[in-house]
């Protein structure tokens, strides 16, 4: 429910002035100058004073996601039939002032309580005409295993139909879109080419273009935005874990990536969709960002998200990355690596019903306490290959799909140094960095 009158007291009014005028206006001016320099058209909707849920204090976060940039996109949804592609990561955060009891003579203090609201629930509460929810890999609530088939269904809270965008229905069908005027996309990406939310993005954009439906991306920060690294995908190895010729770590937000897909005409037959990206506020590429919600069941914390791209290459080998433990993507090991001081035994758990090497003791390395990486790390993969008991059984066919090229496996098997492997990426990375500049927002 929106406010229908002015704020009720001076304190909230001053907060609105400080945080809306002081930051949003200046930020919009700076973004406008950058966009103008790149020849982009800038359209600012609203007066910078974001409307809020009744009884909530103003947002005080340093970074506001596109979903929290309300005044920029609510006018676009008015009087339209809306579909939304989202899951448990599509949240809106608020800070609410509350009374906190204590043992002092005053009896209570002012405190702040964090409140998170699903973007779907928020839309419905604010009378947005949501027709359907489209859910990617892991499902709407984010509880399914990687690769697990997700069935269509109904959301128990809202009663809205849920359409799965995984398995045999990666691309929305025309009949699934027939009652929709605009499709909203709000998913938290982690910046890796094989993280399938950006593959879902491609197919949804393509469906919108083919069915003449507006497409609105609510942008979110990329927690690995500072890293651009890895081999460029070769088109012969295109799959759902690698749709386009980009590096393994692309260093873009999902909104920027959507602009690239559209601008480079990567959709089938070169079609382009009617794309609008709602930017984050107070966000720059040099800021760190901690995700408020797990993006998927096996990425439980910032450390796992940072190591994800480097360790996920092990998914194309006989080495476990900790699925079936509480340290997913923070450890690695297998029964075929040398015994040492660190070991673990994968067992079925939330997000991993059949983990690699289930119930078998694995030896490897614990990376939970290491400093965050600033590149795609190959040293663990190379060491594991060199020390495995049977090199002929180390790689499997999935490795080439993840790497996006046959060369990386061949280089490792040939004993080429990490330095030489990295040199082979240099031209592709330089070309990509040059190409992507026209699509950057921040």
Short mmCIF file of C-alpha atoms in Angstrom, two decimals:
data_model
loop_
_atom_site.label_atom_id
_atom_site.label_comp_id
_atom_site.label_asym_id
_atom_site.label_seq_id
_atom_site.Cartn_x
_atom_site.Cartn_y
_atom_site.Cartn_z
CA UNK A 1 0.00 0.00 0.00
CA UNK A 2 1.42 3.38 -0.94
CA UNK A 3 1.43 6.46 1.28
CA UNK A 4 -1.40 8.84 0.36
CA UNK A 5 -0.17 11.80 2.37
CA UNK A 6 2.97 13.54 3.52
CA UNK A 7 5.19 11.91 6.16
CA UNK A 8 3.67 12.35 9.60
CA UNK A 9 6.62 13.79 11.41
CA UNK A 10 9.68 15.92 10.84
CA UNK A 11 12.12 13.10 11.54
CA UNK A 12 10.99 10.95 8.63
CA UNK A 13 10.78 14.01 6.40
CA UNK A 14 14.41 14.89 7.14
CA UNK A 15 15.46 11.32 6.45
CA UNK A 16 13.72 11.43 3.09
CA UNK A 17 15.45 14.68 2.21
CA UNK A 18 18.88 13.39 3.21
CA UNK A 19 18.71 9.96 1.62
CA UNK A 20 16.54 10.72 -1.40
CA UNK A 21 17.69 14.16 -2.46
CA UNK A 22 21.23 13.93 -1.20
CA UNK A 23 22.02 10.58 -2.81
CA UNK A 24 19.47 9.79 -5.51
CA UNK A 25 19.55 13.14 -7.31
CA UNK A 26 23.32 13.34 -7.31
CA UNK A 27 23.54 9.68 -8.34
CA UNK A 28 21.08 10.19 -11.20
CA UNK A 29 23.00 13.24 -12.42
CA UNK A 30 26.25 11.27 -12.42
CA UNK A 31 24.63 8.30 -14.18
CA UNK A 32 23.03 10.67 -16.68
CA UNK A 33 26.41 12.16 -17.59
CA UNK A 34 27.90 8.68 -18.06
CA UNK A 35 24.98 7.53 -20.19
CA UNK A 36 25.06 10.71 -22.27
CA UNK A 37 28.76 10.18 -22.89
CA UNK A 38 27.95 6.68 -24.19
CA UNK A 39 25.16 8.03 -26.39
CA UNK A 40 22.39 6.36 -24.41
CA UNK A 41 18.99 7.84 -23.81
CA UNK A 42 18.20 8.39 -20.15
CA UNK A 43 14.63 8.44 -18.92
CA UNK A 44 14.03 9.29 -15.26
CA UNK A 45 10.58 8.42 -13.98
CA UNK A 46 9.33 9.93 -10.73
CA UNK A 47 10.81 12.62 -8.51
CA UNK A 48 13.39 10.49 -6.69
CA UNK A 49 11.23 10.09 -3.60
CA UNK A 50 10.50 6.38 -3.65
CA UNK A 51 7.10 5.37 -2.34
CA UNK A 52 7.05 2.91 0.55
CA UNK A 53 4.93 0.26 2.18
CA UNK A 54 2.76 1.91 4.84
CA UNK A 55 4.31 2.11 8.32
CA UNK A 56 7.80 1.36 6.98
CA UNK A 57 10.75 3.70 7.44
CA UNK A 58 12.72 4.86 4.43
CA UNK A 59 15.34 2.53 3.03
CA UNK A 60 18.75 3.19 4.52
CA UNK A 61 20.85 0.66 2.60
CA UNK A 62 24.03 1.95 0.98
CA UNK A 63 23.06 0.04 -2.15
CA UNK A 64 19.47 -0.18 -3.41
CA UNK A 65 18.63 -2.88 -5.92
CA UNK A 66 16.56 -2.27 -9.03
CA UNK A 67 13.61 -3.85 -7.22
CA UNK A 68 13.97 -1.15 -4.53
CA UNK A 69 14.12 1.63 -7.14
CA UNK A 70 10.32 1.87 -7.00
CA UNK A 71 9.64 5.24 -8.61
CA UNK A 72 11.54 4.22 -11.73
CA UNK A 73 9.40 1.22 -12.60
CA UNK A 74 6.00 1.30 -10.87
CA UNK A 75 4.56 3.64 -13.54
CA UNK A 76 5.58 1.04 -16.15
CA UNK A 77 3.44 -1.63 -14.46
CA UNK A 78 0.34 0.46 -13.90
CA UNK A 79 -2.82 -0.98 -15.53
CA UNK A 80 -0.85 -3.85 -17.12
CA UNK A 81 -1.04 -7.62 -16.81
CA UNK A 82 2.28 -8.61 -15.30
CA UNK A 83 4.30 -11.81 -15.35
CA UNK A 84 7.42 -12.14 -13.21
CA UNK A 85 10.51 -14.33 -13.47
CA UNK A 86 11.86 -14.67 -9.94
CA UNK A 87 12.65 -16.95 -7.03
CA UNK A 88 13.71 -16.64 -3.39
CA UNK A 89 16.39 -14.08 -4.36
CA UNK A 90 13.77 -11.57 -5.51
CA UNK A 91 13.52 -9.69 -2.23
CA UNK A 92 13.01 -6.09 -1.19
CA UNK A 93 14.70 -4.98 2.04
CA UNK A 94 13.45 -2.38 4.49
CA UNK A 95 14.74 -0.96 7.75
CA UNK A 96 11.98 -0.30 10.21
CA UNK A 97 12.24 1.72 13.44
CA UNK A 98 11.12 -0.30 16.47
CA UNK A 99 11.12 0.05 20.25
CA UNK A 100 13.74 -2.10 21.99
CA UNK A 101 13.26 -2.83 25.70
CA UNK A 102 16.26 -2.57 28.00
CA UNK A 103 17.11 -2.41 31.70
CA UNK A 104 17.90 1.30 31.86
CA UNK A 105 15.69 3.91 33.49
CA UNK A 106 14.32 4.98 30.13
CA UNK A 107 12.90 1.53 29.58
CA UNK A 108 13.40 1.41 25.80
CA UNK A 109 15.55 2.60 22.92
CA UNK A 110 14.96 3.19 19.27
CA UNK A 111 16.25 0.27 17.20
CA UNK A 112 16.19 -0.83 13.61
CA UNK A 113 14.67 -4.07 12.36
CA UNK A 114 15.48 -5.51 8.94
CA UNK A 115 12.45 -6.67 7.00
CA UNK A 116 12.57 -8.60 3.74
CA UNK A 117 9.57 -8.86 1.44
CA UNK A 118 9.24 -11.08 -1.62
CA UNK A 119 8.96 -9.00 -4.77
CA UNK A 120 5.84 -11.03 -5.67
CA UNK A 121 4.18 -10.30 -2.32
CA UNK A 122 5.17 -6.64 -2.62
CA UNK A 123 3.62 -6.34 -6.08
CA UNK A 124 0.38 -7.92 -4.94
CA UNK A 125 0.20 -5.76 -1.81
CA UNK A 126 0.57 -2.70 -4.02
CA UNK A 127 -2.20 -3.78 -6.41
CA UNK A 128 0.08 -4.77 -9.28
CA UNK A 129 -1.87 -7.16 -11.51
CA UNK A 130 0.45 -10.18 -11.36
CA UNK A 131 -0.79 -13.01 -13.56
CA UNK A 132 1.94 -15.67 -13.34
CA UNK A 133 5.27 -16.53 -11.76
CA UNK A 134 8.02 -18.07 -13.91
CA UNK A 135 10.64 -20.01 -11.93
CA UNK A 136 14.20 -20.90 -13.09
CA UNK A 137 16.50 -23.74 -11.98
CA UNK A 138 16.00 -24.61 -8.27
CA UNK A 139 12.34 -23.48 -8.42
CA UNK A 140 10.41 -20.50 -7.07
CA UNK A 141 11.38 -21.16 -3.45
CA UNK A 142 14.95 -22.15 -4.41
CA UNK A 143 14.85 -25.61 -2.82
CA UNK A 144 15.52 -27.97 -5.73
CA UNK A 145 18.85 -29.65 -6.47
CA UNK A 146 21.02 -28.43 -9.34
CA UNK A 147 19.70 -30.04 -12.52
CA UNK A 148 16.55 -31.37 -10.85
CA UNK A 149 13.38 -31.25 -12.94
CA UNK A 150 10.88 -28.67 -11.68
CA UNK A 151 7.16 -29.12 -12.28
CA UNK A 152 4.61 -26.40 -12.91
CA UNK A 153 2.39 -25.67 -9.92
CA UNK A 154 0.71 -23.03 -7.79
CA UNK A 155 2.16 -20.76 -5.12
CA UNK A 156 0.53 -21.72 -1.83
CA UNK A 157 0.71 -18.17 -0.45
CA UNK A 158 -0.66 -16.15 -3.38
CA UNK A 159 -2.47 -18.80 -5.42
CA UNK A 160 -0.61 -17.65 -8.53
CA UNK A 161 0.30 -20.25 -11.15
CA UNK A 162 4.01 -21.10 -11.32
CA UNK A 163 5.55 -21.97 -14.70
CA UNK A 164 8.87 -23.83 -14.59
CA UNK A 165 11.64 -22.51 -16.85
CA UNK A 166 13.85 -25.53 -16.39
CA UNK A 167 13.99 -29.01 -17.87
CA UNK A 168 11.95 -29.30 -21.08
CA UNK A 169 10.46 -25.78 -20.86
CA UNK A 170 13.45 -23.44 -20.68
CA UNK A 171 11.72 -20.89 -22.93
CA UNK A 172 8.19 -19.61 -22.16
CA UNK A 173 5.68 -20.75 -24.76
CA UNK A 174 3.34 -18.37 -26.56
CA UNK A 175 0.31 -19.76 -24.72
CA UNK A 176 2.05 -19.19 -21.38
CA UNK A 177 2.51 -15.52 -22.26
CA UNK A 178 -0.83 -14.77 -23.92
CA UNK A 179 -2.34 -12.97 -20.90
CA UNK A 180 0.76 -10.88 -20.15
CA UNK A 181 1.56 -7.30 -21.24
CA UNK A 182 4.94 -7.00 -19.53
CA UNK A 183 7.34 -9.56 -18.08
CA UNK A 184 9.49 -8.57 -15.08
CA UNK A 185 12.82 -10.32 -14.41
CA UNK A 186 14.23 -10.24 -10.87
CA UNK A 187 16.91 -12.85 -10.15
CA UNK A 188 20.22 -12.60 -8.28
CA UNK A 189 23.13 -13.63 -10.50
CA UNK A 190 26.68 -14.44 -9.30
CA UNK A 191 28.66 -13.44 -12.40
CA UNK A 192 29.64 -16.87 -13.78
CA UNK A 193 28.86 -17.97 -17.35
CA UNK A 194 27.60 -21.39 -16.29
CA UNK A 195 25.25 -20.09 -13.56
CA UNK A 196 22.01 -20.80 -15.40
CA UNK A 197 19.98 -17.73 -14.40
CA UNK A 198 21.58 -15.82 -17.29
CA UNK A 199 20.66 -18.68 -19.64
CA UNK A 200 17.05 -18.33 -18.48
CA UNK A 201 17.41 -14.60 -19.12
CA UNK A 202 18.31 -15.31 -22.76
CA UNK A 203 15.31 -17.55 -23.39
CA UNK A 204 12.85 -15.22 -21.66
CA UNK A 205 14.12 -12.27 -23.72
CA UNK A 206 13.73 -14.32 -26.88
CA UNK A 207 10.16 -15.28 -25.98
CA UNK A 208 9.27 -11.66 -25.24
CA UNK A 209 10.72 -10.52 -28.59
CA UNK A 210 8.79 -13.17 -30.51
CA UNK A 211 5.51 -12.41 -28.74
CA UNK A 212 5.82 -8.60 -28.67
CA UNK A 213 5.86 -8.40 -24.87
CA UNK A 214 7.71 -5.68 -22.94
CA UNK A 215 10.62 -6.95 -20.85
CA UNK A 216 11.68 -5.25 -17.61
CA UNK A 217 14.86 -6.24 -15.74
CA UNK A 218 15.17 -5.19 -12.08
CA UNK A 219 18.95 -5.08 -11.78
CA UNK A 220 20.93 -6.46 -8.85
CA UNK A 221 24.64 -6.15 -7.98
CA UNK A 222 27.07 -8.83 -9.09
CA UNK A 223 29.05 -10.07 -6.03
CA UNK A 224 31.92 -11.03 -8.39
CA UNK A 225 31.74 -7.89 -10.53
CA UNK A 226 35.45 -7.12 -10.12
CA UNK A 227 36.52 -10.36 -11.82
CA UNK A 228 36.70 -10.78 -15.61
CA UNK A 229 38.61 -13.98 -16.29
CA UNK A 230 38.71 -17.40 -17.88
CA UNK A 231 38.45 -18.84 -21.38
CA UNK A 232 35.94 -17.43 -23.87
CA UNK A 233 33.21 -19.90 -24.78
CA UNK A 234 33.57 -21.35 -28.28
CA UNK A 235 30.28 -21.56 -30.18
CA UNK A 236 30.68 -25.30 -30.85
CA UNK A 237 30.25 -25.86 -27.11
CA UNK A 238 27.09 -23.80 -26.59
CA UNK A 239 24.75 -25.30 -23.98
CA UNK A 240 22.46 -24.25 -21.15
CA UNK A 241 25.58 -23.79 -18.98
CA UNK A 242 27.14 -21.56 -21.63
CA UNK A 243 24.99 -19.64 -24.10
CA UNK A 244 27.32 -16.98 -25.49
CA UNK A 245 30.95 -16.19 -26.29
CA UNK A 246 31.85 -14.55 -23.01
CA UNK A 247 34.53 -15.39 -20.40
CA UNK A 248 33.80 -17.74 -17.55
CA UNK A 249 33.61 -14.74 -15.18
CA UNK A 250 32.07 -11.80 -17.05
CA UNK A 251 32.07 -8.96 -14.47
CA UNK A 252 28.62 -7.59 -15.41
CA UNK A 253 25.32 -7.19 -13.63
CA UNK A 254 22.39 -9.13 -15.01
CA UNK A 255 20.90 -5.87 -16.35
CA UNK A 256 24.11 -5.06 -18.20
CA UNK A 257 24.22 -8.58 -19.56
CA UNK A 258 20.63 -8.25 -20.82
CA UNK A 259 21.65 -5.08 -22.67
CA UNK A 260 24.55 -6.98 -24.24
CA UNK A 261 22.34 -9.86 -25.39
CA UNK A 262 19.95 -7.38 -26.99
CA UNK A 263 22.58 -5.05 -28.41
CA UNK A 264 24.72 -7.80 -29.92
CA UNK A 265 21.61 -9.46 -31.39
CA UNK A 266 22.39 -12.80 -29.76
CA UNK A 267 18.76 -13.89 -29.69
CA UNK A 268 17.57 -16.33 -32.36
CA UNK A 269 17.44 -14.76 -35.84
CA UNK A 270 18.85 -11.55 -34.39
CA UNK A 271 15.53 -10.43 -32.87
CA UNK A 272 15.56 -7.80 -30.12
CA UNK A 273 13.10 -7.42 -27.28
CA UNK A 274 11.57 -4.23 -25.87
CA UNK A 275 14.04 -4.05 -22.99
CA UNK A 276 14.06 -1.71 -20.01
CA UNK A 277 16.64 -2.08 -17.24
CA UNK A 278 15.91 -0.53 -13.84
CA UNK A 279 19.33 0.26 -12.31
CA UNK A 280 20.53 -0.14 -8.77
CA UNK A 281 21.05 3.08 -6.82
CA UNK A 282 24.23 4.05 -4.95
CA UNK A 283 26.07 1.16 -6.61
CA UNK A 284 29.51 1.28 -8.23
CA UNK A 285 31.80 -1.44 -9.51
CA UNK A 286 34.32 -0.99 -6.70
CA UNK A 287 31.79 -1.77 -3.94
CA UNK A 288 31.55 -5.14 -2.24
CA UNK A 289 28.09 -6.68 -2.01
CA UNK A 290 26.92 -9.42 0.34
CA UNK A 291 23.81 -11.25 -0.84
CA UNK A 292 20.82 -11.08 1.54
CA UNK A 293 19.55 -14.49 0.41
CA UNK A 294 21.29 -17.67 -0.81
CA UNK A 295 21.10 -17.52 -4.64
CA UNK A 296 20.80 -21.33 -4.77
CA UNK A 297 20.86 -24.19 -2.24
CA UNK A 298 24.58 -24.94 -2.57
CA UNK A 299 25.87 -21.37 -2.35
CA UNK A 300 25.36 -20.73 1.37
CA UNK A 301 27.61 -17.71 1.96
CA UNK A 302 29.93 -15.07 0.50
CA UNK A 303 32.94 -17.41 0.51
CA UNK A 304 31.13 -20.03 -1.56
CA UNK A 305 29.91 -17.39 -4.01
CA UNK A 306 33.44 -16.03 -4.43
CA UNK A 307 34.95 -19.51 -4.99
CA UNK A 308 32.05 -20.82 -7.07
CA UNK A 309 33.47 -20.26 -10.55
CA UNK A 310 36.89 -21.70 -9.68
CA UNK A 311 35.54 -24.80 -7.94
CA UNK A 312 32.61 -25.43 -10.28
CA UNK A 313 35.06 -26.69 -12.90
CA UNK A 314 35.50 -29.70 -10.59
CA UNK A 315 31.89 -30.63 -11.46
CA UNK A 316 33.36 -31.86 -14.76
CA UNK A 317 35.72 -34.21 -12.90
CA UNK A 318 35.55 -37.00 -10.31
CA UNK A 319 36.20 -34.50 -7.50
CA UNK A 320 33.50 -33.37 -5.02
CA UNK A 321 33.02 -29.68 -4.32
CA UNK A 322 31.36 -30.29 -0.98
CA UNK A 323 27.79 -30.97 -2.08
CA UNK A 324 26.34 -33.12 0.67
CA UNK A 325 28.22 -31.18 3.38
CA UNK A 326 27.73 -27.79 5.04
CA UNK A 327 30.71 -26.32 3.17
CA UNK A 328 29.53 -26.46 -0.42
CA UNK A 329 31.95 -24.77 -2.88
CA UNK A 330 34.37 -24.09 -0.04
CA UNK A 331 36.07 -27.49 0.02
CA UNK A 332 37.05 -30.08 -2.55
CA UNK A 333 38.20 -33.69 -2.43
CA UNK A 334 37.79 -37.24 -3.66
CA UNK A 335 38.67 -40.82 -2.72
CA UNK A 336 41.29 -40.71 -5.50
CA UNK A 337 43.39 -37.87 -4.06
CA UNK A 338 46.26 -38.43 -1.59
CA UNK A 339 45.39 -38.81 2.08
CA UNK A 340 46.17 -35.74 4.17
CA UNK A 341 44.98 -33.92 7.28
CA UNK A 342 41.65 -32.89 5.71
CA UNK A 343 38.82 -35.20 4.76
CA UNK A 344 35.03 -35.21 4.53
CA UNK A 345 32.20 -37.61 3.68
CA UNK A 346 29.34 -36.31 1.50
CA UNK A 347 25.87 -37.40 2.64
CA UNK A 348 22.43 -36.49 1.21
CA UNK A 349 21.20 -33.14 2.50
CA UNK A 350 19.17 -30.08 1.52
CA UNK A 351 20.06 -29.28 -2.09
CA UNK A 352 22.03 -32.51 -2.70
CA UNK A 353 19.98 -35.70 -2.68
CA UNK A 354 22.69 -37.68 -4.49
CA UNK A 355 26.02 -35.92 -3.89
CA UNK A 356 29.18 -37.03 -5.66
CA UNK A 357 30.92 -39.81 -3.65
CA UNK A 358 27.94 -40.22 -1.34
CA UNK A 359 28.96 -41.88 1.93
CA UNK A 360 32.59 -42.22 0.77
CA UNK A 361 35.53 -40.62 2.56
CA UNK A 362 37.13 -37.89 0.43
CA UNK A 363 40.56 -36.28 0.85
CA UNK A 364 41.27 -32.76 -0.35
CA UNK A 365 41.52 -29.20 0.83
CA UNK A 366 39.53 -26.84 3.06
CA UNK A 367 39.23 -23.33 1.57
CA UNK A 368 36.74 -21.88 4.05
CA UNK A 369 39.29 -19.54 5.65
CA UNK A 370 41.35 -18.40 2.66
CA UNK A 371 41.28 -14.80 1.43
CA UNK A 372 38.79 -14.01 -1.30
CA UNK A 373 40.06 -14.72 -4.80
CA UNK A 374 40.37 -11.97 -7.42
CA UNK A 375 40.65 -14.23 -10.48
CA UNK A 376 39.62 -17.63 -11.76
CA UNK A 377 41.88 -19.91 -9.72
CA UNK A 378 43.27 -22.94 -11.58
CA UNK A 379 45.83 -24.13 -9.03
CA UNK A 380 43.45 -26.46 -7.18
CA UNK A 381 42.24 -28.08 -10.41
CA UNK A 382 45.79 -28.54 -11.71
CA UNK A 383 47.04 -29.96 -8.40
CA UNK A 384 44.13 -32.39 -8.15
CA UNK A 385 44.76 -33.67 -11.68
CA UNK A 386 48.48 -34.07 -11.07
CA UNK A 387 47.96 -36.02 -7.82
CA UNK A 388 44.89 -38.14 -8.66
CA UNK A 389 45.42 -41.90 -8.60
CA UNK A 390 44.11 -42.47 -12.16
CA UNK A 391 44.36 -39.50 -14.52
CA UNK A 392 42.36 -41.29 -17.22
CA UNK A 393 39.26 -41.16 -15.00
CA UNK A 394 39.67 -37.58 -13.76
CA UNK A 395 37.76 -35.59 -16.43
CA UNK A 396 34.26 -36.32 -17.73
CA UNK A 397 32.31 -34.97 -20.70
CA UNK A 398 30.71 -32.19 -18.66
CA UNK A 399 34.06 -30.46 -18.17
CA UNK A 400 34.17 -29.19 -21.77
CA UNK A 401 30.68 -27.70 -21.42
CA UNK A 402 31.69 -25.89 -18.24
CA UNK A 403 34.99 -24.65 -19.68
CA UNK A 404 33.35 -23.75 -23.01
CA UNK A 405 36.35 -25.15 -24.86
CA UNK A 406 38.34 -28.39 -25.24
CA UNK A 407 41.59 -26.49 -24.87
CA UNK A 408 41.60 -26.15 -21.08
CA UNK A 409 41.43 -29.91 -20.49
CA UNK A 410 44.08 -30.49 -23.16
CA UNK A 411 46.34 -27.86 -21.60
CA UNK A 412 46.06 -29.39 -18.13
CA UNK A 413 46.63 -32.93 -19.44
CA UNK A 414 49.68 -31.73 -21.36
CA UNK A 415 51.23 -30.22 -18.25
CA UNK A 416 51.14 -26.63 -19.55
CA UNK A 417 51.76 -24.14 -16.75
CA UNK A 418 49.02 -21.94 -15.32
CA UNK A 419 50.91 -18.88 -16.60
CA UNK A 420 50.86 -20.20 -20.16
CA UNK A 421 47.20 -21.18 -19.89
CA UNK A 422 46.35 -17.65 -18.80
CA UNK A 423 48.29 -16.15 -21.69
CA UNK A 424 46.06 -18.10 -24.09
CA UNK A 425 43.04 -16.19 -22.70
CA UNK A 426 44.49 -12.68 -23.07
CA UNK A 427 43.24 -11.73 -26.55
CA UNK A 428 39.73 -13.06 -25.94
CA UNK A 429 39.46 -11.20 -22.63
CA UNK A 430 40.75 -7.96 -24.18
CA UNK A 431 38.21 -8.17 -27.02
CA UNK A 432 35.39 -8.90 -24.58
CA UNK A 433 36.30 -6.00 -22.30
CA UNK A 434 36.27 -3.63 -25.27
CA UNK A 435 32.94 -4.92 -26.57
CA UNK A 436 31.14 -4.77 -23.22
CA UNK A 437 31.93 -1.09 -22.46
CA UNK A 438 28.89 0.19 -24.37
CA UNK A 439 26.57 -1.87 -22.17
CA UNK A 440 27.87 -0.92 -18.74
CA UNK A 441 25.54 0.99 -16.42
CA UNK A 442 27.77 1.53 -13.39
#
